[in-house]
Amino acid sequence: MTEFTYKHRNDNGDTAPLTRWGIDSEYGVLTDLLVGPIDHYSWQMGNAASRRSVRLGREFNADVAKRQHQEMLDAYKHAGVTTHLLPADANLPYQLYARDSSVMTPWGPIVTQMYSPWRRGEWVDVIKTYQKLDIPVYDIITAGSLEGGDFMVLEPGVILCGYSGERTSPQGFNQMKSWIEKEGWEVKGYQFDPYFLHLDVLVAALADKLVAVCVDAVEPELVQWFKARNFEIIDISYPQVMELGVNVVALGNDRVMLPSDNTELKEKCRARGLEVIDPDISMITAGGGGVHCMCQPLARKPA
């Protein structure tokens, strides 16, 4: 058994994959999931979605958010997923979004560096949790910002990572890229406008060779890159993107979890034979993050 360490990565590559933990895709059967706590969540004005909610007259209700968070946890349990909650810190209002403070790879999690001042303390409880679960850390980003909402283990051998210059910087991206390429994997970088927060607002992996993309909001080059790799693209409209309509978690075995308000993607997934699990998390998505944002896969069965 591999014991906890702060650096499992071999500098020259050929790092040993983990056995109990790790993922090699975004669509293998999900068994274990790290989820952020709802305890101290509130909308922060550092992203366009929160500002839009306030501008439209929406009001945050903590009790509703907590009920919706529990509904989501119950849905994961019903789907056979074991959830592991990060410990709550009153100083971290966006700790709920566990996607961003680390990213899982076949060789263990990368602990990231957060961009926003109110999120920079999140690494502490993430590392404590990995230590408690005895999951060795692959390595820790130090060169710049990198957030997990930009990072996707698209399929075995391929990482897709966006960088806007804010939540993920070129320096943070390049540090991660140099590590992963030494393991023999491809890293595809995609630069986009920071208005969209993270790449998972625009792109989601649904199943083997099936992705959801807001074609109107990404560069044609990215669409062509997917097509060249024989991915089928489900196109999602721009208005749905503004309601986090592409923010989805693939559970494996042609099952996906997405917000109940996400009617467009829900219908298109069902039309392709996917089973849809759709908890109501509208009080949370209004603050700028959906089901994908709230979790980090700890273990999936090999794709």
mmCIF file of C-alpha atoms in Angstrom:
data_model
loop_
_atom_site.group_PDB
_atom_site.id
_atom_site.type_symbol
_atom_site.label_atom_id
_atom_site.label_comp_id
_atom_site.label_asym_id
_atom_site.label_seq_id
_atom_site.Cartn_x
_atom_site.Cartn_y
_atom_site.Cartn_z
ATOM 1 C CA MET A 1 0.000 0.000 0.000
ATOM 2 C CA THR A 2 1.288 3.440 -0.945
ATOM 3 C CA GLU A 3 1.409 5.658 2.118
ATOM 4 C CA PHE A 4 0.714 9.384 2.252
ATOM 5 C CA THR A 5 3.461 11.665 1.017
ATOM 6 C CA TYR A 6 3.575 15.270 -0.153
ATOM 7 C CA LYS A 7 5.305 14.249 -3.392
ATOM 8 C CA HIS A 8 4.608 10.889 -4.989
ATOM 9 C CA ARG A 9 5.756 12.191 -8.389
ATOM 10 C CA ASN A 10 8.977 10.858 -9.902
ATOM 11 C CA ASP A 11 10.912 13.801 -11.391
ATOM 12 C CA ASN A 12 11.837 11.726 -14.442
ATOM 13 C CA GLY A 13 8.378 10.299 -15.087
ATOM 14 C CA ASP A 14 7.269 6.673 -14.746
ATOM 15 C CA THR A 15 5.469 7.505 -11.501
ATOM 16 C CA ALA A 16 3.618 4.462 -10.174
ATOM 17 C CA PRO A 17 -0.171 4.779 -10.571
ATOM 18 C CA LEU A 18 -2.197 4.422 -7.384
ATOM 19 C CA THR A 19 -4.242 1.263 -6.916
ATOM 20 C CA ARG A 20 -7.032 2.120 -4.451
ATOM 21 C CA TRP A 21 -7.358 5.742 -5.598
ATOM 22 C CA GLY A 22 -6.964 7.733 -8.816
ATOM 23 C CA ILE A 23 -8.742 8.236 -12.142
ATOM 24 C CA ASP A 24 -7.781 7.759 -15.782
ATOM 25 C CA SER A 25 -10.883 9.425 -17.265
ATOM 26 C CA GLU A 26 -13.839 11.671 -16.468
ATOM 27 C CA TYR A 27 -16.348 8.905 -17.249
ATOM 28 C CA GLY A 28 -15.139 5.672 -15.585
ATOM 29 C CA VAL A 29 -17.498 4.341 -12.911
ATOM 30 C CA LEU A 30 -17.247 6.763 -9.992
ATOM 31 C CA THR A 31 -16.724 5.073 -6.610
ATOM 32 C CA ASP A 32 -15.330 7.771 -4.291
ATOM 33 C CA LEU A 33 -15.845 11.516 -4.336
ATOM 34 C CA LEU A 34 -14.456 14.457 -2.375
ATOM 35 C CA VAL A 35 -17.235 16.999 -1.703
ATOM 36 C CA GLY A 36 -17.003 20.491 -0.266
ATOM 37 C CA PRO A 37 -18.923 21.518 2.886
ATOM 38 C CA ILE A 38 -21.943 23.817 2.657
ATOM 39 C CA ASP A 39 -21.622 25.126 6.246
ATOM 40 C CA HIS A 40 -20.152 28.572 5.526
ATOM 41 C CA TYR A 41 -21.137 29.015 1.885
ATOM 42 C CA SER A 42 -22.378 32.376 0.654
ATOM 43 C CA TRP A 43 -22.341 34.142 -2.681
ATOM 44 C CA GLN A 44 -19.131 36.077 -3.338
ATOM 45 C CA MET A 45 -19.003 38.910 -5.853
ATOM 46 C CA GLY A 46 -15.767 37.717 -7.443
ATOM 47 C CA ASN A 47 -17.490 35.972 -10.345
ATOM 48 C CA ALA A 48 -19.953 36.973 -13.028
ATOM 49 C CA ALA A 49 -22.609 34.432 -12.006
ATOM 50 C CA SER A 50 -22.927 35.775 -8.448
ATOM 51 C CA ARG A 51 -23.026 39.372 -9.647
ATOM 52 C CA ARG A 52 -25.713 38.468 -12.179
ATOM 53 C CA SER A 53 -27.834 36.756 -9.505
ATOM 54 C CA VAL A 54 -27.711 39.853 -7.306
ATOM 55 C CA ARG A 55 -28.384 42.129 -10.267
ATOM 56 C CA LEU A 56 -31.493 40.070 -11.095
ATOM 57 C CA GLY A 57 -32.768 40.485 -7.539
ATOM 58 C CA ARG A 58 -32.117 36.952 -6.314
ATOM 59 C CA GLU A 59 -31.453 36.501 -2.595
ATOM 60 C CA PHE A 60 -29.233 33.886 -0.983
ATOM 61 C CA ASN A 61 -30.921 31.548 1.524
ATOM 62 C CA ALA A 62 -28.479 29.409 3.528
ATOM 63 C CA ASP A 63 -31.141 26.955 4.738
ATOM 64 C CA VAL A 64 -32.278 26.248 1.189
ATOM 65 C CA ALA A 65 -28.676 25.793 0.064
ATOM 66 C CA LYS A 66 -28.053 23.267 2.865
ATOM 67 C CA ARG A 67 -31.169 21.265 1.967
ATOM 68 C CA GLN A 68 -30.124 21.184 -1.672
ATOM 69 C CA HIS A 69 -26.586 20.108 -0.753
ATOM 70 C CA GLN A 70 -28.025 17.191 1.244
ATOM 71 C CA GLU A 71 -30.280 16.235 -1.673
ATOM 72 C CA MET A 72 -27.180 16.029 -3.863
ATOM 73 C CA LEU A 73 -25.323 13.867 -1.302
ATOM 74 C CA ASP A 74 -28.336 11.539 -1.089
ATOM 75 C CA ALA A 75 -28.364 11.249 -4.880
ATOM 76 C CA TYR A 76 -24.705 10.218 -4.914
ATOM 77 C CA LYS A 77 -25.356 7.595 -2.226
ATOM 78 C CA HIS A 78 -28.266 6.200 -4.214
ATOM 79 C CA ALA A 79 -25.948 5.986 -7.248
ATOM 80 C CA GLY A 80 -23.423 3.918 -5.290
ATOM 81 C CA VAL A 81 -20.859 6.685 -4.764
ATOM 82 C CA THR A 82 -19.071 7.051 -1.416
ATOM 83 C CA THR A 83 -18.713 10.750 -0.554
ATOM 84 C CA HIS A 84 -15.935 12.188 1.607
ATOM 85 C CA LEU A 85 -16.647 15.683 3.004
ATOM 86 C CA LEU A 86 -13.920 18.249 3.502
ATOM 87 C CA PRO A 87 -13.908 19.693 7.057
ATOM 88 C CA ALA A 88 -15.565 23.113 7.166
ATOM 89 C CA ASP A 89 -13.605 26.315 7.831
ATOM 90 C CA ALA A 90 -15.571 29.466 8.693
ATOM 91 C CA ASN A 91 -12.998 31.591 6.851
ATOM 92 C CA LEU A 92 -13.567 29.848 3.509
ATOM 93 C CA PRO A 93 -16.977 30.731 1.990
ATOM 94 C CA TYR A 94 -16.237 28.967 -1.324
ATOM 95 C CA GLN A 95 -14.689 25.826 0.164
ATOM 96 C CA LEU A 96 -17.885 24.153 -1.053
ATOM 97 C CA TYR A 97 -16.369 24.052 -4.528
ATOM 98 C CA ALA A 98 -13.998 21.135 -3.898
ATOM 99 C CA ARG A 99 -13.284 20.797 -7.616
ATOM 100 C CA ASP A 100 -10.749 23.596 -7.572
ATOM 101 C CA SER A 101 -8.343 23.028 -4.668
ATOM 102 C CA SER A 102 -6.971 19.768 -6.057
ATOM 103 C CA VAL A 103 -7.178 17.592 -9.174
ATOM 104 C CA MET A 104 -6.983 13.811 -9.261
ATOM 105 C CA THR A 105 -4.719 11.947 -11.703
ATOM 106 C CA PRO A 106 -3.797 8.264 -12.082
ATOM 107 C CA TRP A 107 -0.763 8.968 -9.870
ATOM 108 C CA GLY A 108 -2.567 10.828 -7.086
ATOM 109 C CA PRO A 109 -3.958 14.319 -6.537
ATOM 110 C CA ILE A 110 -2.233 17.535 -7.517
ATOM 111 C CA VAL A 111 -2.811 20.181 -4.849
ATOM 112 C CA THR A 112 -3.466 23.413 -6.723
ATOM 113 C CA GLN A 113 -3.006 27.129 -6.055
ATOM 114 C CA MET A 114 -6.154 29.245 -5.859
ATOM 115 C CA TYR A 115 -6.474 32.627 -7.545
ATOM 116 C CA SER A 116 -9.040 34.460 -5.396
ATOM 117 C CA PRO A 117 -7.912 35.797 -1.986
ATOM 118 C CA TRP A 118 -10.913 34.270 -0.178
ATOM 119 C CA ARG A 119 -9.952 30.815 -1.496
ATOM 120 C CA ARG A 120 -6.214 30.711 -0.869
ATOM 121 C CA GLY A 121 -6.549 28.918 2.469
ATOM 122 C CA GLU A 122 -8.391 25.932 1.004
ATOM 123 C CA TRP A 123 -5.239 23.873 0.447
ATOM 124 C CA VAL A 124 -4.865 23.212 4.201
ATOM 125 C CA ASP A 125 -7.969 21.057 4.679
ATOM 126 C CA VAL A 126 -7.418 19.402 1.308
ATOM 127 C CA ILE A 127 -3.982 18.149 2.316
ATOM 128 C CA LYS A 128 -5.254 17.127 5.765
ATOM 129 C CA THR A 129 -8.021 15.116 4.094
ATOM 130 C CA TYR A 130 -5.636 13.331 1.741
ATOM 131 C CA GLN A 131 -3.402 12.537 4.700
ATOM 132 C CA LYS A 132 -6.369 11.182 6.685
ATOM 133 C CA LEU A 133 -7.451 8.997 3.744
ATOM 134 C CA ASP A 134 -3.823 7.930 3.149
ATOM 135 C CA ILE A 135 -3.858 9.197 -0.445
ATOM 136 C CA PRO A 136 -0.343 10.223 -1.548
ATOM 137 C CA VAL A 137 -0.179 13.667 -3.170
ATOM 138 C CA TYR A 138 1.304 13.583 -6.677
ATOM 139 C CA ASP A 139 2.740 17.100 -6.277
ATOM 140 C CA ILE A 140 1.829 20.681 -5.377
ATOM 141 C CA ILE A 141 1.548 23.579 -7.839
ATOM 142 C CA THR A 142 3.923 26.422 -6.905
ATOM 143 C CA ALA A 143 4.640 28.335 -10.136
ATOM 144 C CA GLY A 144 1.287 30.114 -10.467
ATOM 145 C CA SER A 145 -2.443 29.602 -10.098
ATOM 146 C CA LEU A 146 -4.163 26.434 -11.245
ATOM 147 C CA GLU A 147 -7.750 25.522 -10.350
ATOM 148 C CA GLY A 148 -9.461 22.190 -10.844
ATOM 149 C CA GLY A 149 -12.430 23.569 -12.755
ATOM 150 C CA ASP A 150 -10.048 24.051 -15.674
ATOM 151 C CA PHE A 151 -8.595 20.512 -15.542
ATOM 152 C CA MET A 152 -10.114 17.393 -17.128
ATOM 153 C CA VAL A 153 -8.776 13.854 -17.427
ATOM 154 C CA LEU A 154 -10.615 13.634 -20.720
ATOM 155 C CA GLU A 155 -9.750 10.007 -21.478
ATOM 156 C CA PRO A 156 -6.821 7.658 -20.755
ATOM 157 C CA GLY A 157 -3.659 9.403 -21.930
ATOM 158 C CA VAL A 158 -5.166 12.861 -22.468
ATOM 159 C CA ILE A 159 -5.565 15.878 -20.162
ATOM 160 C CA LEU A 160 -7.530 18.936 -21.305
ATOM 161 C CA CYS A 161 -6.747 22.060 -19.283
ATOM 162 C CA GLY A 162 -7.986 25.580 -19.834
ATOM 163 C CA TYR A 163 -6.191 28.700 -18.694
ATOM 164 C CA SER A 164 -7.641 32.202 -18.587
ATOM 165 C CA GLY A 165 -4.652 33.923 -17.003
ATOM 166 C CA GLU A 166 -6.581 34.305 -13.757
ATOM 167 C CA ARG A 167 -7.916 31.179 -12.051
ATOM 168 C CA THR A 168 -5.372 29.185 -14.006
ATOM 169 C CA SER A 169 -2.289 31.095 -15.122
ATOM 170 C CA PRO A 170 0.115 30.130 -17.925
ATOM 171 C CA GLN A 171 2.782 29.512 -15.284
ATOM 172 C CA GLY A 172 0.625 27.122 -13.262
ATOM 173 C CA PHE A 173 -0.549 25.381 -16.424
ATOM 174 C CA ASN A 174 2.979 24.922 -17.746
ATOM 175 C CA GLN A 175 4.228 23.480 -14.462
ATOM 176 C CA MET A 176 1.446 20.880 -14.471
ATOM 177 C CA LYS A 177 1.974 20.197 -18.190
ATOM 178 C CA SER A 178 5.672 19.468 -17.712
ATOM 179 C CA TRP A 179 4.875 16.887 -15.028
ATOM 180 C CA ILE A 180 2.118 15.096 -16.936
ATOM 181 C CA GLU A 181 4.019 14.951 -20.225
ATOM 182 C CA LYS A 182 6.892 13.173 -18.476
ATOM 183 C CA GLU A 183 4.380 10.456 -17.599
ATOM 184 C CA GLY A 184 3.789 9.960 -21.325
ATOM 185 C CA TRP A 185 0.399 11.655 -21.447
ATOM 186 C CA GLU A 186 -0.781 14.411 -23.790
ATOM 187 C CA VAL A 187 -1.776 17.769 -22.273
ATOM 188 C CA LYS A 188 -4.009 19.956 -24.436
ATOM 189 C CA GLY A 189 -4.070 23.601 -23.348
ATOM 190 C CA TYR A 190 -6.950 25.922 -24.210
ATOM 191 C CA GLN A 191 -6.868 29.663 -23.535
ATOM 192 C CA PHE A 192 -10.193 31.408 -22.879
ATOM 193 C CA ASP A 193 -11.649 34.604 -21.417
ATOM 194 C CA PRO A 194 -11.771 34.790 -17.583
ATOM 195 C CA TYR A 195 -15.414 35.890 -17.823
ATOM 196 C CA PHE A 196 -16.317 32.180 -17.969
ATOM 197 C CA LEU A 197 -14.588 31.393 -14.637
ATOM 198 C CA HIS A 198 -13.452 27.859 -15.490
ATOM 199 C CA LEU A 199 -13.400 25.586 -18.519
ATOM 200 C CA ASP A 200 -16.047 23.347 -16.927
ATOM 201 C CA VAL A 201 -18.556 26.131 -17.573
ATOM 202 C CA LEU A 202 -18.072 25.495 -21.298
ATOM 203 C CA VAL A 203 -17.055 21.830 -21.636
ATOM 204 C CA ALA A 204 -18.100 18.600 -19.897
ATOM 205 C CA ALA A 205 -17.224 14.946 -20.438
ATOM 206 C CA LEU A 206 -20.390 12.818 -20.377
ATOM 207 C CA ALA A 207 -19.297 9.344 -21.487
ATOM 208 C CA ASP A 208 -16.717 7.629 -23.655
ATOM 209 C CA LYS A 209 -16.140 9.912 -26.690
ATOM 210 C CA LEU A 210 -19.118 12.110 -25.753
ATOM 211 C CA VAL A 211 -18.767 15.716 -24.563
ATOM 212 C CA ALA A 212 -21.084 18.669 -24.010
ATOM 213 C CA VAL A 213 -19.721 21.949 -25.379
ATOM 214 C CA CYS A 214 -21.106 25.445 -25.818
ATOM 215 C CA VAL A 215 -19.908 25.721 -29.402
ATOM 216 C CA ASP A 216 -20.878 29.410 -29.609
ATOM 217 C CA ALA A 217 -18.586 30.271 -26.679
ATOM 218 C CA VAL A 218 -15.419 28.330 -27.551
ATOM 219 C CA GLU A 219 -12.929 28.820 -30.360
ATOM 220 C CA PRO A 220 -13.433 26.700 -33.509
ATOM 221 C CA GLU A 221 -9.978 25.232 -32.901
ATOM 222 C CA LEU A 222 -11.204 23.429 -29.766
ATOM 223 C CA VAL A 223 -14.228 22.024 -31.582
ATOM 224 C CA GLN A 224 -11.955 20.731 -34.349
ATOM 225 C CA TRP A 225 -9.621 19.211 -31.758
ATOM 226 C CA PHE A 226 -12.520 17.197 -30.321
ATOM 227 C CA LYS A 227 -13.711 16.121 -33.755
ATOM 228 C CA ALA A 228 -10.196 15.044 -34.777
ATOM 229 C CA ARG A 229 -10.258 12.656 -31.796
ATOM 230 C CA ASN A 230 -13.665 11.277 -32.796
ATOM 231 C CA PHE A 231 -15.630 12.887 -29.971
ATOM 232 C CA GLU A 232 -19.347 13.396 -30.459
ATOM 233 C CA ILE A 233 -20.314 16.906 -29.349
ATOM 234 C CA ILE A 234 -23.625 17.807 -27.729
ATOM 235 C CA ASP A 235 -23.960 21.537 -28.370
ATOM 236 C CA ILE A 236 -25.393 23.568 -25.482
ATOM 237 C CA SER A 237 -26.804 27.058 -26.021
ATOM 238 C CA TYR A 238 -25.190 30.165 -24.573
ATOM 239 C CA PRO A 239 -28.188 31.109 -22.350
ATOM 240 C CA GLN A 240 -27.933 27.693 -20.664
ATOM 241 C CA VAL A 241 -24.215 28.240 -20.073
ATOM 242 C CA MET A 242 -25.051 31.347 -18.056
ATOM 243 C CA GLU A 243 -27.128 29.075 -15.770
ATOM 244 C CA LEU A 244 -24.237 26.560 -15.549
ATOM 245 C CA GLY A 245 -25.956 24.309 -18.067
ATOM 246 C CA VAL A 246 -22.766 22.421 -18.988
ATOM 247 C CA ASN A 247 -21.728 21.739 -15.374
ATOM 248 C CA VAL A 248 -22.256 17.982 -15.020
ATOM 249 C CA VAL A 249 -20.660 14.952 -13.334
ATOM 250 C CA ALA A 250 -20.356 11.689 -15.251
ATOM 251 C CA LEU A 251 -21.020 8.763 -12.905
ATOM 252 C CA GLY A 252 -20.009 6.037 -15.349
ATOM 253 C CA ASN A 253 -22.128 3.314 -16.988
ATOM 254 C CA ASP A 254 -23.850 6.009 -19.076
ATOM 255 C CA ARG A 255 -25.140 7.910 -16.025
ATOM 256 C CA VAL A 256 -24.761 11.636 -15.391
ATOM 257 C CA MET A 257 -25.656 14.014 -12.577
ATOM 258 C CA LEU A 258 -26.718 17.541 -13.473
ATOM 259 C CA PRO A 259 -28.827 20.328 -11.934
ATOM 260 C CA SER A 260 -32.599 19.955 -12.284
ATOM 261 C CA ASP A 261 -32.778 23.379 -13.963
ATOM 262 C CA ASN A 262 -30.490 22.135 -16.729
ATOM 263 C CA THR A 263 -33.345 21.195 -19.048
ATOM 264 C CA GLU A 264 -31.510 21.446 -22.360
ATOM 265 C CA LEU A 265 -28.632 19.095 -21.542
ATOM 266 C CA LYS A 266 -31.001 16.807 -19.621
ATOM 267 C CA GLU A 267 -33.153 16.274 -22.700
ATOM 268 C CA LYS A 268 -30.165 15.804 -24.997
ATOM 269 C CA CYS A 269 -28.529 13.286 -22.650
ATOM 270 C CA ARG A 270 -31.716 11.251 -22.405
ATOM 271 C CA ALA A 271 -32.079 11.339 -26.177
ATOM 272 C CA ARG A 272 -28.681 9.608 -26.379
ATOM 273 C CA GLY A 273 -29.691 6.950 -23.883
ATOM 274 C CA LEU A 274 -27.967 8.347 -20.798
ATOM 275 C CA GLU A 275 -29.556 8.007 -17.363
ATOM 276 C CA VAL A 276 -29.947 11.444 -15.756
ATOM 277 C CA ILE A 277 -29.891 12.164 -12.010
ATOM 278 C CA ASP A 278 -30.971 15.759 -11.426
ATOM 279 C CA PRO A 279 -31.036 17.209 -7.889
ATOM 280 C CA ASP A 280 -32.220 20.788 -7.365
ATOM 281 C CA ILE A 281 -29.166 22.916 -6.503
ATOM 282 C CA SER A 282 -30.442 26.255 -7.834
ATOM 283 C CA MET A 283 -29.443 28.210 -4.705
ATOM 284 C CA ILE A 284 -25.864 27.018 -5.195
ATOM 285 C CA THR A 285 -25.566 27.428 -8.963
ATOM 286 C CA ALA A 286 -26.693 31.051 -8.584
ATOM 287 C CA GLY A 287 -23.405 31.653 -6.755
ATOM 288 C CA GLY A 288 -21.283 30.467 -9.652
ATOM 289 C CA GLY A 289 -20.817 26.722 -9.223
ATOM 290 C CA GLY A 290 -22.719 23.534 -10.036
ATOM 291 C CA VAL A 291 -22.468 19.808 -9.305
ATOM 292 C CA HIS A 292 -19.122 19.496 -11.081
ATOM 293 C CA CYS A 293 -17.699 22.415 -9.093
ATOM 294 C CA MET A 294 -18.656 20.911 -5.737
ATOM 295 C CA CYS A 295 -16.700 17.682 -6.085
ATOM 296 C CA GLN A 296 -13.360 16.106 -6.959
ATOM 297 C CA PRO A 297 -13.335 12.428 -7.985
ATOM 298 C CA LEU A 298 -11.054 10.379 -5.742
ATOM 299 C CA ALA A 299 -11.506 7.042 -7.479
ATOM 300 C CA ARG A 300 -13.022 5.772 -10.703
ATOM 301 C CA LYS A 301 -12.842 2.326 -12.226
ATOM 302 C CA PRO A 302 -10.428 2.246 -15.197
ATOM 303 C CA ALA A 303 -12.024 3.413 -18.440
#
